[in-house]
mmCIF file of C-alpha atoms in Angstrom:
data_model
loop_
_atom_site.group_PDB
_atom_site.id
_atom_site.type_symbol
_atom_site.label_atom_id
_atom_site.label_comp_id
_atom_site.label_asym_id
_atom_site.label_seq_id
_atom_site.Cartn_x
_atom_site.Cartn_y
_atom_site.Cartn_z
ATOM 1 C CA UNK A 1 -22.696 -26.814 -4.584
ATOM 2 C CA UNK A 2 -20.783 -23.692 -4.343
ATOM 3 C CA UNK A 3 -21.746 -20.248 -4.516
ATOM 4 C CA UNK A 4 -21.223 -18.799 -7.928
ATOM 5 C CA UNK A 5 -22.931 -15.615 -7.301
ATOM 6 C CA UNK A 6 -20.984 -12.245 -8.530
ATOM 7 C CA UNK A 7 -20.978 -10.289 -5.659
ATOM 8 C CA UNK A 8 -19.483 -6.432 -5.683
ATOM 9 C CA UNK A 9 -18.459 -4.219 -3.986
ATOM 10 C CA UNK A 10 -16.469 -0.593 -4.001
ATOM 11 C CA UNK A 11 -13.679 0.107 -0.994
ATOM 12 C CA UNK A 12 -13.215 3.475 -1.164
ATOM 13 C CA UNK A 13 -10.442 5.645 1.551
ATOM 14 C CA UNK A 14 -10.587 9.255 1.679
ATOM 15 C CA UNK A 15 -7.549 11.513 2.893
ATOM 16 C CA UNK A 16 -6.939 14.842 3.981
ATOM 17 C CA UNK A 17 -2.887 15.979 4.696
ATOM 18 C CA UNK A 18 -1.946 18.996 5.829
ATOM 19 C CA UNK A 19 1.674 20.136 6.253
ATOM 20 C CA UNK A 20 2.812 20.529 9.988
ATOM 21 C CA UNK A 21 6.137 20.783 10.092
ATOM 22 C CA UNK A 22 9.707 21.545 8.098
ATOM 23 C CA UNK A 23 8.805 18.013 6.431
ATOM 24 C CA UNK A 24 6.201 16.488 8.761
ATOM 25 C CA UNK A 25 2.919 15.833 7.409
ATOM 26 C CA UNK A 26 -0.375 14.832 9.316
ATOM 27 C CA UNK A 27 -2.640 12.941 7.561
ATOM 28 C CA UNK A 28 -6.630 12.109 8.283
ATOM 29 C CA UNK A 29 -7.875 9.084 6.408
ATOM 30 C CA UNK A 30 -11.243 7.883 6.617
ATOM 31 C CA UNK A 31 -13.099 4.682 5.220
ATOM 32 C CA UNK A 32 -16.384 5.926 5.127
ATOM 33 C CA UNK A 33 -18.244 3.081 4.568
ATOM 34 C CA UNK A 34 -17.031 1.235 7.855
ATOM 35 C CA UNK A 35 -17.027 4.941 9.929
ATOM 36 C CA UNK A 36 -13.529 4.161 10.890
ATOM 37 C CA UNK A 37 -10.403 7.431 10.665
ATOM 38 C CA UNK A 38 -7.218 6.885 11.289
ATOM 39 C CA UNK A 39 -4.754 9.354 12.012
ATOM 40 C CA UNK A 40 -1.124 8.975 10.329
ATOM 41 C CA UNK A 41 1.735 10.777 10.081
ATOM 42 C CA UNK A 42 4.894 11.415 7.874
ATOM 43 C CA UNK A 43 8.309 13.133 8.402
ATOM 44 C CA UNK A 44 11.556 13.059 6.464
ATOM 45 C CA UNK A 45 14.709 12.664 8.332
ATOM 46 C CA UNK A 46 17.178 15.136 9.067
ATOM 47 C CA UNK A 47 19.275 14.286 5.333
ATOM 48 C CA UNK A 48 15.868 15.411 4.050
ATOM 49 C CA UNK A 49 15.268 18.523 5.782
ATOM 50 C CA UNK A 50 12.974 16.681 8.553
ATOM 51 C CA UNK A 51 13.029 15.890 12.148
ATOM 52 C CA UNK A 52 12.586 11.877 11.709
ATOM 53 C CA UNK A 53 9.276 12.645 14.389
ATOM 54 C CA UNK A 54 6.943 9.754 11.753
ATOM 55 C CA UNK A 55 7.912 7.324 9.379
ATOM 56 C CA UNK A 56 9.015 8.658 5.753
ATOM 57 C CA UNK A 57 5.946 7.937 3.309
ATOM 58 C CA UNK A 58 8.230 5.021 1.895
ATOM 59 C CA UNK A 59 7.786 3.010 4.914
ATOM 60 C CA UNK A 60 4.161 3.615 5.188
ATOM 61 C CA UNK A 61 3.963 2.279 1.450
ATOM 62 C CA UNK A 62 6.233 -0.771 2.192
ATOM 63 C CA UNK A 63 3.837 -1.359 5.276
ATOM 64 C CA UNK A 64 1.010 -1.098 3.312
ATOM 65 C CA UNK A 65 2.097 -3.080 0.679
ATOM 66 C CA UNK A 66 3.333 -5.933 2.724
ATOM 67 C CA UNK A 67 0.557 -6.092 5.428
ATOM 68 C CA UNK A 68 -1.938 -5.919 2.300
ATOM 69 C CA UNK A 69 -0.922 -9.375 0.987
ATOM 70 C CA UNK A 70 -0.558 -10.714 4.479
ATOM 71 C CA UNK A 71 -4.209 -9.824 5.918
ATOM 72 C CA UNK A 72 -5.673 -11.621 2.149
ATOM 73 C CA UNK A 73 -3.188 -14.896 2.951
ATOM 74 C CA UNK A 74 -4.657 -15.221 6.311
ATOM 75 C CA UNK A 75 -8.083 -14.040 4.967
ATOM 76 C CA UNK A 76 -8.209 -16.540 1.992
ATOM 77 C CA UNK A 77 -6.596 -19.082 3.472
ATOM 78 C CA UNK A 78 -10.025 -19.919 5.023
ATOM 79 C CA UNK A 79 -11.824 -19.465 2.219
ATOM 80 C CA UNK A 80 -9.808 -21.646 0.215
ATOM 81 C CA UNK A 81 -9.545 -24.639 3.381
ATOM 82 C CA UNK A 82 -5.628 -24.160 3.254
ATOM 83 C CA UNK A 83 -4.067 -24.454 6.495
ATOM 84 C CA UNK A 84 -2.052 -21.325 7.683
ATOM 85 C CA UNK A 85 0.001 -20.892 10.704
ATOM 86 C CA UNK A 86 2.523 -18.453 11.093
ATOM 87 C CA UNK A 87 3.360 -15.839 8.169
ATOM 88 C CA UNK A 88 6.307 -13.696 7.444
ATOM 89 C CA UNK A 89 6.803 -11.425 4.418
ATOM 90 C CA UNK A 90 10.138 -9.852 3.605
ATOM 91 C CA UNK A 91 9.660 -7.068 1.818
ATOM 92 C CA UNK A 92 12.361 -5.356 -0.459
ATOM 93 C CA UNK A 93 10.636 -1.798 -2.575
ATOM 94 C CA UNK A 94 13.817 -0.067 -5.280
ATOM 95 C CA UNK A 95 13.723 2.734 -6.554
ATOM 96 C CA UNK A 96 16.324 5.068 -8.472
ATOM 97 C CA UNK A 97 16.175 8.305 -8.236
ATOM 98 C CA UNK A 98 18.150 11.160 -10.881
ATOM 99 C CA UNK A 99 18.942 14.837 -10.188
ATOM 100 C CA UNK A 100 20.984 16.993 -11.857
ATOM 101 C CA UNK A 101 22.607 19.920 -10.407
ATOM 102 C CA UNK A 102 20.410 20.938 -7.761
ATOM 103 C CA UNK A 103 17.121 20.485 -10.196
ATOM 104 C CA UNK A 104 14.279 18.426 -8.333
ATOM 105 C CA UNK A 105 15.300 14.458 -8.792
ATOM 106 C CA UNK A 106 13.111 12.069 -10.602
ATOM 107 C CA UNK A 107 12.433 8.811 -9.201
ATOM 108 C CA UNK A 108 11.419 5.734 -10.768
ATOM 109 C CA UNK A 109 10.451 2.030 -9.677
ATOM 110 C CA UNK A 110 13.326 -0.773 -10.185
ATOM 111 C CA UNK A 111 10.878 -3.179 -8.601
ATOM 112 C CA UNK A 112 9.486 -5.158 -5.635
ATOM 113 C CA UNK A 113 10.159 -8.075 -4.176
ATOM 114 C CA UNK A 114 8.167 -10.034 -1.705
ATOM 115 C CA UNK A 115 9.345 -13.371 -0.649
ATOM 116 C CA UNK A 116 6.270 -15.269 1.817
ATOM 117 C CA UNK A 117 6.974 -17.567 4.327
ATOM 118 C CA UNK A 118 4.147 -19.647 4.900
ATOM 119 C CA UNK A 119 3.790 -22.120 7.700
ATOM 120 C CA UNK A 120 1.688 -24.683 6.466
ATOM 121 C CA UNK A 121 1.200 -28.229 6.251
ATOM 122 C CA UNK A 122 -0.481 -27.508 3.256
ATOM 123 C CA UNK A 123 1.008 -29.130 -0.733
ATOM 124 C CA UNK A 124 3.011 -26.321 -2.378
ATOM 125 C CA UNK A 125 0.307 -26.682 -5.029
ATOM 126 C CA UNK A 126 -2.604 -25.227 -2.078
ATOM 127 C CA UNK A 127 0.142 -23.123 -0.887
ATOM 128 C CA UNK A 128 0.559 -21.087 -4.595
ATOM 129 C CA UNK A 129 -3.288 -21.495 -4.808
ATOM 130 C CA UNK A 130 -3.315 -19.221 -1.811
ATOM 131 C CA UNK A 131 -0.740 -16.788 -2.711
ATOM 132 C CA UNK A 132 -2.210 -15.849 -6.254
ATOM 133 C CA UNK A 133 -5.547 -15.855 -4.567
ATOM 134 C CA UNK A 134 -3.934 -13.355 -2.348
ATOM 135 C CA UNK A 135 -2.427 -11.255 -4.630
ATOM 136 C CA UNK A 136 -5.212 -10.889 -6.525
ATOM 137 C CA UNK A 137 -7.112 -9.250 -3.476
ATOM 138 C CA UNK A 138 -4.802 -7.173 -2.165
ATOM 139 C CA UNK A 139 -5.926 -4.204 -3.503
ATOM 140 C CA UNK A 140 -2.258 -2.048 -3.425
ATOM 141 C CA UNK A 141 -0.668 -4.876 -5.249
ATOM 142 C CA UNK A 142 -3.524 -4.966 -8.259
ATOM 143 C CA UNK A 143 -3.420 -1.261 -8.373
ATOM 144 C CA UNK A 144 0.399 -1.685 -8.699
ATOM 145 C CA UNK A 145 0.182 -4.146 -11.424
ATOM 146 C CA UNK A 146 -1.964 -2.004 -13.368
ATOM 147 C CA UNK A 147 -0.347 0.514 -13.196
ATOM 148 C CA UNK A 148 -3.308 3.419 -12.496
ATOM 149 C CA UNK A 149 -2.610 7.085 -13.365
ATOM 150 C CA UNK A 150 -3.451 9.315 -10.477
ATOM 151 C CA UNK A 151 -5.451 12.589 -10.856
ATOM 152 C CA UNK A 152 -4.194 15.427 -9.675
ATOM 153 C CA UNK A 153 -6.246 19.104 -8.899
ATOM 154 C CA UNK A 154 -4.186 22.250 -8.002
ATOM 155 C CA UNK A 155 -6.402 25.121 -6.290
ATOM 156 C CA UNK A 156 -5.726 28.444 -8.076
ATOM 157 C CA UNK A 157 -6.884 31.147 -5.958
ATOM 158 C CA UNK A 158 -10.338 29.548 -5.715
ATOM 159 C CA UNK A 159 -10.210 27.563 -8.891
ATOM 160 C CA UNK A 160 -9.413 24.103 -9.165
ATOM 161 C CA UNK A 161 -7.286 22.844 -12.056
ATOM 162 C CA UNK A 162 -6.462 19.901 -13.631
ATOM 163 C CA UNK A 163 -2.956 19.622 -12.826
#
């Protein structure tokens, strides 16, 4: 008989960034409820008015995105008694971006694309089983696909303000 109990659970990552370069950024993430930090960075190339020393926060999001829904394939894949080998992900993130004169641009998503390359001996039936398993539990693809407002403070002086 299987286990049907709801089971639930909150994942919650807390950041702190603080500008260290002409573009560079150094960020401090923590998962608190694992005690794990991780220390990242971000820079902008030279066309940006960086010095290329960390990945542009486009690549960490296309890394994120893409080694979300691989760590769930291999993860469910277990749960779900689907054989998994080898996987690749190709990745492809558009966006367009609009400025005018020299006003800040505006950017907004054409879309994403990820095609999976599973190596399986598994039925293509198991092996879509396991992808929409998968991208229901990556948690940066759901957020994606719902498309969550983010909050934003701005200190003022010492006042914080919804911004």
């Amino acid at each position: 008989m299987a286990d049907d109990k709801i089971k639930r659970f909150e994942v919650i990552f807390e950041g702190v960034g603080k500008a260290s370069g002409k573009m560079r950024n150094d960020i401090s993430v923590e998962w608190p409820a694992m005690k794990e930090r991780f220390e990242l960075a971000t820079d902008e190339g030279p066309f940006h008015g960086g010095d290329g020393t960390a990945p542009p926060p486009l690549a960490l999001f296309t890394a994120a995105l893409t080694g979300c829904l691989m760590t769930q394939i291999r993860a469910f894949s277990k749960r779900l008694d689907v054989p998994v080998g080898a996987v690749a992900v190709r990745a492809k993130l558009h966006w367009n971006g609009e400025q005018v004169g020299n006003e800040p641009y505006t950017t907004s998503p054409v879309g994403f694309e990820l095609d999976v390359d599973l190596d399986s001996t598994a039925s293509a039936q198991d092996q879509h089983r396991l992808l929409d398993a998968a991208k229901k539990g990556c948690f940066i693809e759901t957020t994606l696909m719902q498309g969550l407002a983010v909050g934003h403070k701005l200190k003022i002086g010492e006042n914080w303000q919804d911004a």
